[in-house]
């Protein structure tokens, strides 16, 4: 397989981060002069960066920021702990959002949802991706009083500064929608990571909040540890993958299982090592 130049590496990293379909990326690479087999091989390597995490297989688990209590005071409500995992560092919660808050986030997001796009490597323009079912939208940090309240609650639960958080992202998956197993951190060896790392440093942890009950499927899966979390409206799952030394946890590989029945709405909060912006 031909070696990808830095521009194509950055392009692949960007579009995988967006959740683009394999077919759309193959088509774009074929348009850029790649043979189909070479494009597929490059995408498969980029989609499965587990080998890049191997040098940190000795990841050292330091103290997790989440309090050890069974119920955690997050300022304006109490959040119940349902499950804890030590390796990877993971906590499942109930009652992070009220049912009314979940409905409000879906209402606010519904008319803002947009089809995912990909950067055309030839023109730099945003192109619509064919055959992708997921839709999403972002909310700027501190966008209004309601969003600010949720961000403060997340910061208190995660024990991490509000200013280190990225804006809230809401995603909707319809039947068949999924997110193949991946890492949320930015692989240091990938050329495309430099752009992201320049804004606040490495991601250190993720909080996925479930905005609805899913009739079938849609679990958050951690394949390397055999764990899956069933979406429950108002609940959340937190996982941490960057310790105080900056090591990255290979056991944080995770994905979204296909939705079998109904639809899945989630909201994601990513936090960085430093101030994001």
PDB file of N, CA, C and O in Angstrom, residues 74-110:
ATOM      1  N   UNK A  74     -24.001  17.246  42.716  1.00  0.00           N
ATOM      2  CA  UNK A  74     -23.446  18.012  41.593  1.00  0.00           C
ATOM      3  C   UNK A  74     -23.968  19.456  41.608  1.00  0.00           C
ATOM      4  O   UNK A  74     -24.003  20.123  40.583  1.00  0.00           O
ATOM      5  N   UNK A  75     -24.366  19.907  42.776  1.00  0.00           N
ATOM      6  CA  UNK A  75     -24.746  21.298  42.941  1.00  0.00           C
ATOM      7  C   UNK A  75     -26.232  21.534  42.947  1.00  0.00           C
ATOM      8  O   UNK A  75     -26.783  22.037  43.928  1.00  0.00           O
ATOM      9  N   UNK A  76     -26.901  21.142  41.869  1.00  0.00           N
ATOM     10  CA  UNK A  76     -28.340  21.385  41.784  1.00  0.00           C
ATOM     11  C   UNK A  76     -29.169  20.108  41.812  1.00  0.00           C
ATOM     12  O   UNK A  76     -30.376  20.142  41.663  1.00  0.00           O
ATOM     13  N   UNK A  77     -28.507  18.956  41.993  1.00  0.00           N
ATOM     14  CA  UNK A  77     -29.208  17.679  42.135  1.00  0.00           C
ATOM     15  C   UNK A  77     -28.204  16.625  42.596  1.00  0.00           C
ATOM     16  O   UNK A  77     -26.999  16.891  42.652  1.00  0.00           O
ATOM     17  N   UNK A  78     -28.689  15.442  42.909  1.00  0.00           N
ATOM     18  CA  UNK A  78     -27.820  14.321  43.260  1.00  0.00           C
ATOM     19  C   UNK A  78     -27.873  13.300  42.130  1.00  0.00           C
ATOM     20  O   UNK A  78     -28.939  13.041  41.558  1.00  0.00           O
ATOM     21  N   UNK A  79     -26.713  12.753  41.807  1.00  0.00           N
ATOM     22  CA  UNK A  79     -26.595  11.768  40.741  1.00  0.00           C
ATOM     23  C   UNK A  79     -26.263  10.418  41.373  1.00  0.00           C
ATOM     24  O   UNK A  79     -25.376  10.326  42.226  1.00  0.00           O
ATOM     25  N   UNK A  80     -26.975   9.383  40.968  1.00  0.00           N
ATOM     26  CA  UNK A  80     -26.792   8.060  41.554  1.00  0.00           C
ATOM     27  C   UNK A  80     -25.765   7.252  40.767  1.00  0.00           C
ATOM     28  O   UNK A  80     -25.789   7.225  39.533  1.00  0.00           O
ATOM     29  N   UNK A  81     -24.856   6.588  41.475  1.00  0.00           N
ATOM     30  CA  UNK A  81     -23.858   5.713  40.853  1.00  0.00           C
ATOM     31  C   UNK A  81     -24.454   4.310  40.726  1.00  0.00           C
ATOM     32  O   UNK A  81     -24.909   3.730  41.714  1.00  0.00           O
ATOM     33  N   UNK A  82     -24.442   3.760  39.519  1.00  0.00           N
ATOM     34  CA  UNK A  82     -24.979   2.420  39.277  1.00  0.00           C
ATOM     35  C   UNK A  82     -23.885   1.372  39.134  1.00  0.00           C
ATOM     36  O   UNK A  82     -24.086   0.206  39.479  1.00  0.00           O
ATOM     37  N   UNK A  83     -22.728   1.755  38.602  1.00  0.00           N
ATOM     38  CA  UNK A  83     -21.655   0.786  38.323  1.00  0.00           C
ATOM     39  C   UNK A  83     -20.331   1.506  38.269  1.00  0.00           C
ATOM     40  O   UNK A  83     -20.252   2.643  37.785  1.00  0.00           O
ATOM     41  N   UNK A  84     -19.297   0.838  38.767  1.00  0.00           N
ATOM     42  CA  UNK A  84     -17.926   1.343  38.655  1.00  0.00           C
ATOM     43  C   UNK A  84     -17.037   0.260  38.068  1.00  0.00           C
ATOM     44  O   UNK A  84     -17.220  -0.928  38.351  1.00  0.00           O
ATOM     45  N   UNK A  85     -16.074   0.688  37.262  1.00  0.00           N
ATOM     46  CA  UNK A  85     -15.081  -0.222  36.696  1.00  0.00           C
ATOM     47  C   UNK A  85     -13.717   0.415  36.908  1.00  0.00           C
ATOM     48  O   UNK A  85     -13.559   1.626  36.696  1.00  0.00           O
ATOM     49  N   UNK A  86     -12.737  -0.389  37.324  1.00  0.00           N
ATOM     50  CA  UNK A  86     -11.414   0.152  37.608  1.00  0.00           C
ATOM     51  C   UNK A  86     -10.511   0.183  36.387  1.00  0.00           C
ATOM     52  O   UNK A  86      -9.636   1.049  36.289  1.00  0.00           O
ATOM     53  N   UNK A  87     -10.677  -0.767  35.477  1.00  0.00           N
ATOM     54  CA  UNK A  87      -9.814  -0.840  34.304  1.00  0.00           C
ATOM     55  C   UNK A  87     -10.658  -1.195  33.082  1.00  0.00           C
ATOM     56  O   UNK A  87     -11.001  -2.378  32.934  1.00  0.00           O
ATOM     57  N   UNK A  88     -11.040  -0.252  32.244  1.00  0.00           N
ATOM     58  CA  UNK A  88     -10.716   1.174  32.287  1.00  0.00           C
ATOM     59  C   UNK A  88     -11.491   1.874  33.408  1.00  0.00           C
ATOM     60  O   UNK A  88     -12.441   1.314  33.967  1.00  0.00           O
ATOM     61  N   UNK A  89     -11.099   3.083  33.709  1.00  0.00           N
ATOM     62  CA  UNK A  89     -11.796   3.855  34.737  1.00  0.00           C
ATOM     63  C   UNK A  89     -13.121   4.341  34.161  1.00  0.00           C
ATOM     64  O   UNK A  89     -13.157   5.171  33.249  1.00  0.00           O
ATOM     65  N   UNK A  90     -14.203   3.815  34.728  1.00  0.00           N
ATOM     66  CA  UNK A  90     -15.528   4.014  34.128  1.00  0.00           C
ATOM     67  C   UNK A  90     -16.576   4.019  35.227  1.00  0.00           C
ATOM     68  O   UNK A  90     -16.495   3.239  36.180  1.00  0.00           O
ATOM     69  N   UNK A  91     -17.558   4.917  35.106  1.00  0.00           N
ATOM     70  CA  UNK A  91     -18.658   4.982  36.064  1.00  0.00           C
ATOM     71  C   UNK A  91     -19.953   5.186  35.285  1.00  0.00           C
ATOM     72  O   UNK A  91     -20.008   6.015  34.361  1.00  0.00           O
ATOM     73  N   UNK A  92     -20.985   4.430  35.669  1.00  0.00           N
ATOM     74  CA  UNK A  92     -22.316   4.581  35.073  1.00  0.00           C
ATOM     75  C   UNK A  92     -23.225   5.265  36.091  1.00  0.00           C
ATOM     76  O   UNK A  92     -23.239   4.891  37.268  1.00  0.00           O
ATOM     77  N   UNK A  93     -23.986   6.260  35.624  1.00  0.00           N
ATOM     78  CA  UNK A  93     -24.836   7.059  36.504  1.00  0.00           C
ATOM     79  C   UNK A  93     -26.298   7.004  36.072  1.00  0.00           C
ATOM     80  O   UNK A  93     -26.610   6.796  34.899  1.00  0.00           O
ATOM     81  N   UNK A  94     -27.180   7.227  37.042  1.00  0.00           N
ATOM     82  CA  UNK A  94     -28.588   7.526  36.768  1.00  0.00           C
ATOM     83  C   UNK A  94     -28.844   8.957  37.221  1.00  0.00           C
ATOM     84  O   UNK A  94     -28.128   9.493  38.071  1.00  0.00           O
ATOM     85  N   UNK A  95     -29.850   9.581  36.609  1.00  0.00           N
ATOM     86  CA  UNK A  95     -30.355  10.887  37.072  1.00  0.00           C
ATOM     87  C   UNK A  95     -29.389  12.045  36.858  1.00  0.00           C
ATOM     88  O   UNK A  95     -29.468  13.041  37.586  1.00  0.00           O
ATOM     89  N   UNK A  96     -28.496  11.951  35.863  1.00  0.00           N
ATOM     90  CA  UNK A  96     -27.667  13.129  35.602  1.00  0.00           C
ATOM     91  C   UNK A  96     -28.532  14.277  35.081  1.00  0.00           C
ATOM     92  O   UNK A  96     -28.341  15.431  35.459  1.00  0.00           O
ATOM     93  N   UNK A  97     -29.466  13.961  34.201  1.00  0.00           N
ATOM     94  CA  UNK A  97     -30.440  14.931  33.726  1.00  0.00           C
ATOM     95  C   UNK A  97     -31.830  14.506  34.178  1.00  0.00           C
ATOM     96  O   UNK A  97     -32.118  13.316  34.313  1.00  0.00           O
ATOM     97  N   UNK A  98     -32.696  15.470  34.391  1.00  0.00           N
ATOM     98  CA  UNK A  98     -34.102  15.154  34.622  1.00  0.00           C
ATOM     99  C   UNK A  98     -34.736  14.774  33.289  1.00  0.00           C
ATOM    100  O   UNK A  98     -34.195  15.078  32.212  1.00  0.00           O
ATOM    101  N   UNK A  99     -35.892  14.121  33.335  1.00  0.00           N
ATOM    102  CA  UNK A  99     -36.584  13.765  32.100  1.00  0.00           C
ATOM    103  C   UNK A  99     -36.941  15.018  31.304  1.00  0.00           C
ATOM    104  O   UNK A  99     -36.859  15.037  30.066  1.00  0.00           O
ATOM    105  N   UNK A 100     -37.298  16.075  32.021  1.00  0.00           N
ATOM    106  CA  UNK A 100     -37.650  17.334  31.356  1.00  0.00           C
ATOM    107  C   UNK A 100     -36.435  17.960  30.671  1.00  0.00           C
ATOM    108  O   UNK A 100     -36.550  18.537  29.577  1.00  0.00           O
ATOM    109  N   UNK A 101     -35.264  17.861  31.309  1.00  0.00           N
ATOM    110  CA  UNK A 101     -34.046  18.400  30.698  1.00  0.00           C
ATOM    111  C   UNK A 101     -33.678  17.618  29.439  1.00  0.00           C
ATOM    112  O   UNK A 101     -33.214  18.189  28.443  1.00  0.00           O
ATOM    113  N   UNK A 102     -33.862  16.294  29.476  1.00  0.00           N
ATOM    114  CA  UNK A 102     -33.614  15.482  28.279  1.00  0.00           C
ATOM    115  C   UNK A 102     -34.514  15.944  27.130  1.00  0.00           C
ATOM    116  O   UNK A 102     -34.051  16.127  25.996  1.00  0.00           O
ATOM    117  N   UNK A 103     -35.796  16.113  27.441  1.00  0.00           N
ATOM    118  CA  UNK A 103     -36.738  16.551  26.408  1.00  0.00           C
ATOM    119  C   UNK A 103     -36.352  17.919  25.859  1.00  0.00           C
ATOM    120  O   UNK A 103     -36.456  18.177  24.651  1.00  0.00           O
ATOM    121  N   UNK A 104     -35.895  18.806  26.745  1.00  0.00           N
ATOM    122  CA  UNK A 104     -35.512  20.146  26.316  1.00  0.00           C
ATOM    123  C   UNK A 104     -34.303  20.104  25.384  1.00  0.00           C
ATOM    124  O   UNK A 104     -34.254  20.834  24.379  1.00  0.00           O
ATOM    125  N   UNK A 105     -33.313  19.259  25.686  1.00  0.00           N
ATOM    126  CA  UNK A 105     -32.138  19.162  24.811  1.00  0.00           C
ATOM    127  C   UNK A 105     -32.526  18.599  23.448  1.00  0.00           C
ATOM    128  O   UNK A 105     -32.028  19.070  22.406  1.00  0.00           O
ATOM    129  N   UNK A 106     -33.412  17.605  23.419  1.00  0.00           N
ATOM    130  CA  UNK A 106     -33.848  17.069  22.130  1.00  0.00           C
ATOM    131  C   UNK A 106     -34.645  18.117  21.356  1.00  0.00           C
ATOM    132  O   UNK A 106     -34.503  18.240  20.137  1.00  0.00           O
ATOM    133  N   UNK A 107     -35.491  18.860  22.069  1.00  0.00           N
ATOM    134  CA  UNK A 107     -36.278  19.906  21.410  1.00  0.00           C
ATOM    135  C   UNK A 107     -35.360  20.962  20.806  1.00  0.00           C
ATOM    136  O   UNK A 107     -35.539  21.389  19.654  1.00  0.00           O
ATOM    137  N   UNK A 108     -34.364  21.412  21.583  1.00  0.00           N
ATOM    138  CA  UNK A 108     -33.440  22.435  21.106  1.00  0.00           C
ATOM    139  C   UNK A 108     -32.605  21.948  19.918  1.00  0.00           C
ATOM    140  O   UNK A 108     -32.206  22.731  19.066  1.00  0.00           O
ATOM    141  N   UNK A 109     -32.331  20.657  19.896  1.00  0.00           N
ATOM    142  CA  UNK A 109     -31.443  20.107  18.873  1.00  0.00           C
ATOM    143  C   UNK A 109     -32.169  19.750  17.588  1.00  0.00           C
ATOM    144  O   UNK A 109     -31.555  19.757  16.504  1.00  0.00           O
ATOM    145  N   UNK A 110     -33.435  19.421  17.690  1.00  0.00           N
ATOM    146  CA  UNK A 110     -34.141  18.804  16.572  1.00  0.00           C
ATOM    147  C   UNK A 110     -34.001  19.592  15.278  1.00  0.00           C
ATOM    148  O   UNK A 110     -33.667  19.040  14.218  1.00  0.00           O
TER     149      UNK A 110
END
